[in-house]
Every structure is written in structure tokens, then in C-alpha cells.
Short mmCIF file of C-alpha atoms in Angstrom, two decimals:
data_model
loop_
_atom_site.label_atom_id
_atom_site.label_comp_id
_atom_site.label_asym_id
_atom_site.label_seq_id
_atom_site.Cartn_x
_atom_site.Cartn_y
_atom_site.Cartn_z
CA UNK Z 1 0.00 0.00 0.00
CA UNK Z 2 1.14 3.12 -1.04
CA UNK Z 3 1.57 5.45 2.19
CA UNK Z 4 3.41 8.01 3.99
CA UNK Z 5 3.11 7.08 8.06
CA UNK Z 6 3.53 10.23 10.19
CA UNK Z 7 5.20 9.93 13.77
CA UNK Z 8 3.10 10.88 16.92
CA UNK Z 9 1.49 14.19 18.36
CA UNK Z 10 3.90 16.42 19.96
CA UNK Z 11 3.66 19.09 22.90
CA UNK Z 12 6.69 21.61 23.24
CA UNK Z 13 7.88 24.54 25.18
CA UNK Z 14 8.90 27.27 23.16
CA UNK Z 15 12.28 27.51 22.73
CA UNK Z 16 12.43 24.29 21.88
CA UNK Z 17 13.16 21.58 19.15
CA UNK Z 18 10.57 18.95 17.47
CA UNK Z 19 11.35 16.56 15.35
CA UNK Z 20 8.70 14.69 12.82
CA UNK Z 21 9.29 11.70 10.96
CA UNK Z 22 7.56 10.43 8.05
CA UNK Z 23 7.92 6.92 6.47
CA UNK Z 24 7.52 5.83 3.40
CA UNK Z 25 6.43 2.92 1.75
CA UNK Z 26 4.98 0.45 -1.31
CA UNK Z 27 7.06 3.32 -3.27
CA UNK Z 28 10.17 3.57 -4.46
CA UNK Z 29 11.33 5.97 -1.91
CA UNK Z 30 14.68 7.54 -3.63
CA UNK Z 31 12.18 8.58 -6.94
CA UNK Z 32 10.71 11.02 -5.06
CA UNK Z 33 11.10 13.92 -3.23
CA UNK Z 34 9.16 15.44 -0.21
CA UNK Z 35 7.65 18.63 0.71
CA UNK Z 36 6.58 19.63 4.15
CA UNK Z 37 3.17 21.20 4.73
CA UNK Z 38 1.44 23.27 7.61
CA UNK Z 39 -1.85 24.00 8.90
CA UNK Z 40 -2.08 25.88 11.87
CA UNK Z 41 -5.41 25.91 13.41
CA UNK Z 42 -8.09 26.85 10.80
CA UNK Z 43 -6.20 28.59 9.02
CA UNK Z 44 -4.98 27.46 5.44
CA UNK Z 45 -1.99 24.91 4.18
CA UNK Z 46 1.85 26.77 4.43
CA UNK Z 47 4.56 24.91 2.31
CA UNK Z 48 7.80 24.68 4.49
CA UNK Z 49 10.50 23.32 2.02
CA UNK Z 50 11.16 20.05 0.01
CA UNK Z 51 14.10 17.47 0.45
CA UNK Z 52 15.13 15.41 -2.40
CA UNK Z 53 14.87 11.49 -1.26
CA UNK Z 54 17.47 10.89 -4.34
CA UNK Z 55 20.62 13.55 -3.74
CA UNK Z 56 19.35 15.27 -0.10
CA UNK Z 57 19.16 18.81 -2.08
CA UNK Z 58 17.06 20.81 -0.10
CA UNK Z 59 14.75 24.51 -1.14
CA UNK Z 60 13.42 25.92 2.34
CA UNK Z 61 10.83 28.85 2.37
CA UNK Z 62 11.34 31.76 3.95
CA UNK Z 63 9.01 30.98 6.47
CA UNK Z 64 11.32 29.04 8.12
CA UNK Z 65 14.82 29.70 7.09
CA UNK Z 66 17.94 29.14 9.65
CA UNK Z 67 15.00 26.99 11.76
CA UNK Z 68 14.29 24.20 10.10
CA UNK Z 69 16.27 20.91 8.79
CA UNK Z 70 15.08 18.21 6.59
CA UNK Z 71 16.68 15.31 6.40
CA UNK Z 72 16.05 11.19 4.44
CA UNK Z 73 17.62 8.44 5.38
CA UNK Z 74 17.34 6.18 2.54
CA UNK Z 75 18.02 2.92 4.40
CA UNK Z 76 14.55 3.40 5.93
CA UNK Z 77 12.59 5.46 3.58
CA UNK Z 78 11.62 7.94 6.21
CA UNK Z 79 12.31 11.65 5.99
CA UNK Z 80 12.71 13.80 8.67
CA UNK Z 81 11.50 17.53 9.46
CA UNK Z 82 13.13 19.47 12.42
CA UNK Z 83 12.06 22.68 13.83
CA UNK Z 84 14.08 25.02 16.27
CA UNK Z 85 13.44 27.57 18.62
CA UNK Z 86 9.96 27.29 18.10
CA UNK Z 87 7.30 29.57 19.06
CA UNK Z 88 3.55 29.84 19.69
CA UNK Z 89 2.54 30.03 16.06
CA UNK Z 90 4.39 27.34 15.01
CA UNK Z 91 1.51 25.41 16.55
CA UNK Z 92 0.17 23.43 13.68
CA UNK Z 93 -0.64 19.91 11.93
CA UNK Z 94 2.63 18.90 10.33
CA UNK Z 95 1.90 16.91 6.93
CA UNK Z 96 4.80 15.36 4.57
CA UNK Z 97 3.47 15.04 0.96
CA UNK Z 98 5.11 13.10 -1.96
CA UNK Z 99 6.20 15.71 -4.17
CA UNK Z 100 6.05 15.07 -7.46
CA UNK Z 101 8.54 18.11 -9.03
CA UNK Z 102 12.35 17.50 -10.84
CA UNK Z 103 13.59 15.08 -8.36
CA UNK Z 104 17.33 16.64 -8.68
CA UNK Z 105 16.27 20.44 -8.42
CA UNK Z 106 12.98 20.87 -6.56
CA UNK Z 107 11.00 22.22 -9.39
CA UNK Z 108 7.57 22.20 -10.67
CA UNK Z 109 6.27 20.73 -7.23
CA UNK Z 110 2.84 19.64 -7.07
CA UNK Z 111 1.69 16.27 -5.01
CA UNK Z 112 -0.32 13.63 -5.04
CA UNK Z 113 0.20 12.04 -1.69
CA UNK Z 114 0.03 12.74 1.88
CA UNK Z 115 0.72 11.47 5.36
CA UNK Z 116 -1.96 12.01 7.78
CA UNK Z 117 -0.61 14.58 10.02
CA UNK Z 118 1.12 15.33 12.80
CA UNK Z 119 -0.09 18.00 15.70
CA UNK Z 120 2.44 20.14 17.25
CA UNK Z 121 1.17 22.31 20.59
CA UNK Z 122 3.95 24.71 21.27
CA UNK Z 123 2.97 26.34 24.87
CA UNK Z 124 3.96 27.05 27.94
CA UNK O 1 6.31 37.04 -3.97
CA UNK O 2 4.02 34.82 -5.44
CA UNK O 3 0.32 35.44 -4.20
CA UNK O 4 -2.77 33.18 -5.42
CA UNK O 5 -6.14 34.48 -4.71
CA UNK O 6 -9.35 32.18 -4.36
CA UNK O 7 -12.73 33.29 -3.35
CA UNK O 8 -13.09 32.97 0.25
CA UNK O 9 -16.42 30.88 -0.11
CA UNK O 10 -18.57 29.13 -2.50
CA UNK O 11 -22.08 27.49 -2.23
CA UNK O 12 -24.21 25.54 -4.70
CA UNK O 13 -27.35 22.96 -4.36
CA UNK O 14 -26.85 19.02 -5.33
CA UNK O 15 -26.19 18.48 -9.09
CA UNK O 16 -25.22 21.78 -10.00
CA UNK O 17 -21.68 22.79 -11.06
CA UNK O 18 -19.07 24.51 -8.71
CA UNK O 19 -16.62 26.39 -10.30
CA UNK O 20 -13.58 27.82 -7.82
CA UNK O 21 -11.16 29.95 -9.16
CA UNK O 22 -7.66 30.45 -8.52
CA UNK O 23 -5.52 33.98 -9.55
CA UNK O 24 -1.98 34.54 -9.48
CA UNK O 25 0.46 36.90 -11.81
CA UNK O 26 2.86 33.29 -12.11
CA UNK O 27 -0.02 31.16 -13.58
CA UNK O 28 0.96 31.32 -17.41
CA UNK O 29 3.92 30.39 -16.22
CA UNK O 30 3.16 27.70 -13.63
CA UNK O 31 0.97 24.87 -13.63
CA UNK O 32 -1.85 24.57 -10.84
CA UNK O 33 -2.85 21.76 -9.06
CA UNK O 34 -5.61 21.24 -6.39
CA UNK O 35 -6.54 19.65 -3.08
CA UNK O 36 -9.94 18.50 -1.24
CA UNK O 37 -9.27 18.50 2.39
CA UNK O 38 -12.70 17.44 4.28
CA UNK O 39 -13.13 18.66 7.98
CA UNK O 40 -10.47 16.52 10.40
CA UNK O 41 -8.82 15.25 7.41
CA UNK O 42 -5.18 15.17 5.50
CA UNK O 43 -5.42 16.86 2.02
CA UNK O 44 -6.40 14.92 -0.96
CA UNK O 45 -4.92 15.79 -4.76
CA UNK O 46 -8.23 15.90 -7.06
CA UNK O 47 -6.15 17.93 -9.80
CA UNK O 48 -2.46 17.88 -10.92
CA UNK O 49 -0.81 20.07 -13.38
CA UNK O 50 -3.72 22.38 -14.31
CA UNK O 51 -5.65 19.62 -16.03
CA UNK O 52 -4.62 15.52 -14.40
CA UNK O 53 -6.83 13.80 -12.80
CA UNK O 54 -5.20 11.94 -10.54
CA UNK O 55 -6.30 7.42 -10.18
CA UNK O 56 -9.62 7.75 -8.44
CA UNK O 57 -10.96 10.73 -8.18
CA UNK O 58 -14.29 11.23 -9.92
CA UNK O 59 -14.66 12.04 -13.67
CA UNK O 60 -16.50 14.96 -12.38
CA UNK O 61 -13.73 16.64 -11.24
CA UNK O 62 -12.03 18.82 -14.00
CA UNK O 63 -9.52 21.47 -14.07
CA UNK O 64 -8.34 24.42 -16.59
CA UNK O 65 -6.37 27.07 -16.84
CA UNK O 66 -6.02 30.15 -18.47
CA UNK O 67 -3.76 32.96 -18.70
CA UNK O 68 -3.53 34.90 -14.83
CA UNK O 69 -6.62 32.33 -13.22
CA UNK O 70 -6.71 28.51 -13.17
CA UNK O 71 -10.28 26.78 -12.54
CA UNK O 72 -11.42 23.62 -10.39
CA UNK O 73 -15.35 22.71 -12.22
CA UNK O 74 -16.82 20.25 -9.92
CA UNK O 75 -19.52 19.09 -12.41
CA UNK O 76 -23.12 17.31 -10.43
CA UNK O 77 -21.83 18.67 -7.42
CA UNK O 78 -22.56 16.06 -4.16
CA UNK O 79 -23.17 16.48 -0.52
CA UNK O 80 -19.95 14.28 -0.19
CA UNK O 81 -17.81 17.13 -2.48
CA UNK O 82 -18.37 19.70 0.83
CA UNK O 83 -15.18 20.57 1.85
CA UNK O 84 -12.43 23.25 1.73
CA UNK O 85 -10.72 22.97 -1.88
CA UNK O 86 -7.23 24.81 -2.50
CA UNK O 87 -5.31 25.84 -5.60
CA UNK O 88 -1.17 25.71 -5.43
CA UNK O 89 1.65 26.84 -7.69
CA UNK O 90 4.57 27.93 -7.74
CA UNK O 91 6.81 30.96 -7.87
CA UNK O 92 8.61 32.06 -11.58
CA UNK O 93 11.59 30.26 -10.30
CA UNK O 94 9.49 27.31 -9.95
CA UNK O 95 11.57 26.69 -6.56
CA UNK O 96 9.16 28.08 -3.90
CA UNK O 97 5.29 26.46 -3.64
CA UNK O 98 2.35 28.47 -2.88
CA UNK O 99 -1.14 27.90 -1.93
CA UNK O 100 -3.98 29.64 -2.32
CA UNK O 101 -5.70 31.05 1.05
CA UNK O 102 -8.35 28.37 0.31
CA UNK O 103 -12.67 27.88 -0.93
CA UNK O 104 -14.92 26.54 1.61
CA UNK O 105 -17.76 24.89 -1.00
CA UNK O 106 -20.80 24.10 0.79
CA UNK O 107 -23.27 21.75 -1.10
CA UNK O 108 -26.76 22.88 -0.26
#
């Protein structure tokens, strides 16, 4: 079955780190690349970067830039998404999706699968 | 930056057609794709590349696109299409994604 499994629900401090994982499978995993996605609550979807599974080339918006990393390790087929320092806002369901885009450069991203979520509560 | 603009809401009765619209400066550029996400749910793709439908979704979903504004036509529209539909592209670059803010359809 073609999937992307999502790790647990997480509650931080801010200040803090969190890291996500998402595992892929019934896919070849290194064809692909993977975006990460945000929803804080109802409010609308935020892209957050993309990771190549192939050559680990990485495009981060600005959103996040200097505070996130995104890392694959191939030997699983899971991908990785950590945040730093985080704050209040960054409070939000945390989705990987398969991106479909140029799997060397990050272009032309659109996608056409996605995990199921993960929740993030950043308080005090 | 890249901006795309939907309309904040849309409503129509059972068998009718939707039509949700999507405008951004980078869209002749840029292909658009869509997404279904139901209340308490992940996302679903119901459009790739301004025009793909991806393996099964309904034949009643279509897309199009021209010049500045792409289109999602939900043709026979059904209480089960109710949900919050949104558009994404991507900058000229083509490097950085962006979503529309997002079109709550409600089905009558």
C-alpha cells in the first residue's frame, strides 16, 4: 500500500526543538522527493521546504529559514523535518506530501500524496 | 512574492456545477494543481498540473487554466464534495510552492 506514516502528536515549550518523521512505503522511496506542509489551526496549508529522497538537495521557504532541517535516510525510507526555537505560532498539523517536481532540483512541485498529520502544541 | 487568490467561499445545491477559481500573476507560467481536504482530514490531490486527474478521483472533477486564473469545475456537485478545496503553484523560479488562502464549498 502506497503510504506516507507520520510519527506521533507532539507538545513543546517554546524555545524548543521537534522533530517529525515520516515513512515511506509500497514506493520507491529515492524517486521522489518530499515537501513539508502546515496547517495551523483553521487557518490554510503553508509549504515549508522540500528534500530530495534521491541527492538530499534541499529549497526551504522563507518561512522558516535558519530553523528548520530536513533530512532522508534512505536505508529506511523515512524523511525527517526538524524545527528550532519554536514559538507559539508554530503550533500546527505537520503533513509530509510526496512531491512530485524534478527530483534533482525541486521544481515544478505539485503532489499527489500525503501522510496524515502530525499535531504540534507549542505552549507554555 | 508569489500570491494566489481564491474566493473565500462558494455554495451551490446538489447536481449543479461549482466552479472555484484560482488567480496569481505566475499562472501562465506555472501549472496549478488542487486539493480537497474534508473537515479533520489530511489533504487529498483531485487535480495535478492544471488539467490531471489523478487514479480515483471522480470524472466529475475537471480542471483548466487560463492565462492569470486557473479553474477547479466540480460538475453534479454532491453532498460528499463539501469541503475546503485549495489551488497551489509555484513561484517564476518554480523553486518556492504556494497555496492559495483556500474555498470553503458548501453543497446545499
Amino acid at each position: 500500500q502506497v503510504q506516507l506514516v507520520q510519527s506521533g502528536a507532539e507538545v513543546k515549550k517554546p524555545g524548543a526543538s521537534v522533530k517529525v518523521s515520516c515513512k515511506a512505503s509500497g514506493y520507491t522511496f529515492m524517486n521522489y522527493g518530499i515537501s513539508w506542509v502546515r496547517q495551523a489551526p483553521g487557518q490554510g496549508l503553508e509549504w515549508m521546504g522540500w528534500i530530495s529522497a534521491r541527492n538530499r538537495n534541499t529549497n526551504y521557504a522563507q518561512i522558516v529559514q535558519g530553523r528548520a532541517t530536513m533530512t532522508t535516510d534512505t536505508s529506511t525510507s523515512t524523511a525527517y523535518m526538524e524545527l528550532r526555537t519554536l514559538r507559539s505560532d508554530d503550533t500546527a498539523v505537520y503533513y509530509c506530501v510526496r512531491d512530485r517536481g524534478d527530483i534533482l532540483t525541486g521544481t515544478g512541485h505539485y503532489f499527489d500524496l500525503w501522510g496524515r498529520g502530525t499535531l504540534v502544541i507549542v505552549s507554555s | 512574492s508569489h500570491e494566489l487568490t481564491q474566493p473565500p467561499s462558494v455554495s451551490v445545491s446538489p447536481g449543479q456545477t461549482a466552479t472555484i477559481t484560482c488567480s496569481g500573476d505566475a499562472l501562465p507560467q506555472q501549472y496549478a494543481s488542487w486539493y480537497q481536504q474534508k473537515l479533520g482530514q489530511a489533504p487529498v490531490s483531485v487535480i495535478c498540473k492544471d488539467t490531471e486527474r489523478p487514479s480515483g478521483i471522480p470524472e466529475r472533477f475537471s480542471g483548466s487554466s487560463s492565462g492569470t486564473t486557473a479553474t477547479l469545475t466540480i460538475s453534479g456537485v454532491q453532498a460528499e464534495d463539501e469541503a475546503d478545496y485549495y489551488c497551489q503553484s509555484a513561484d517564476r523560479s518554480s523553486t518556492y510552492v504556494v497555496f492559495g488562502g483556500g474555498t470553503k464549498l458548501t453543497v446545499l
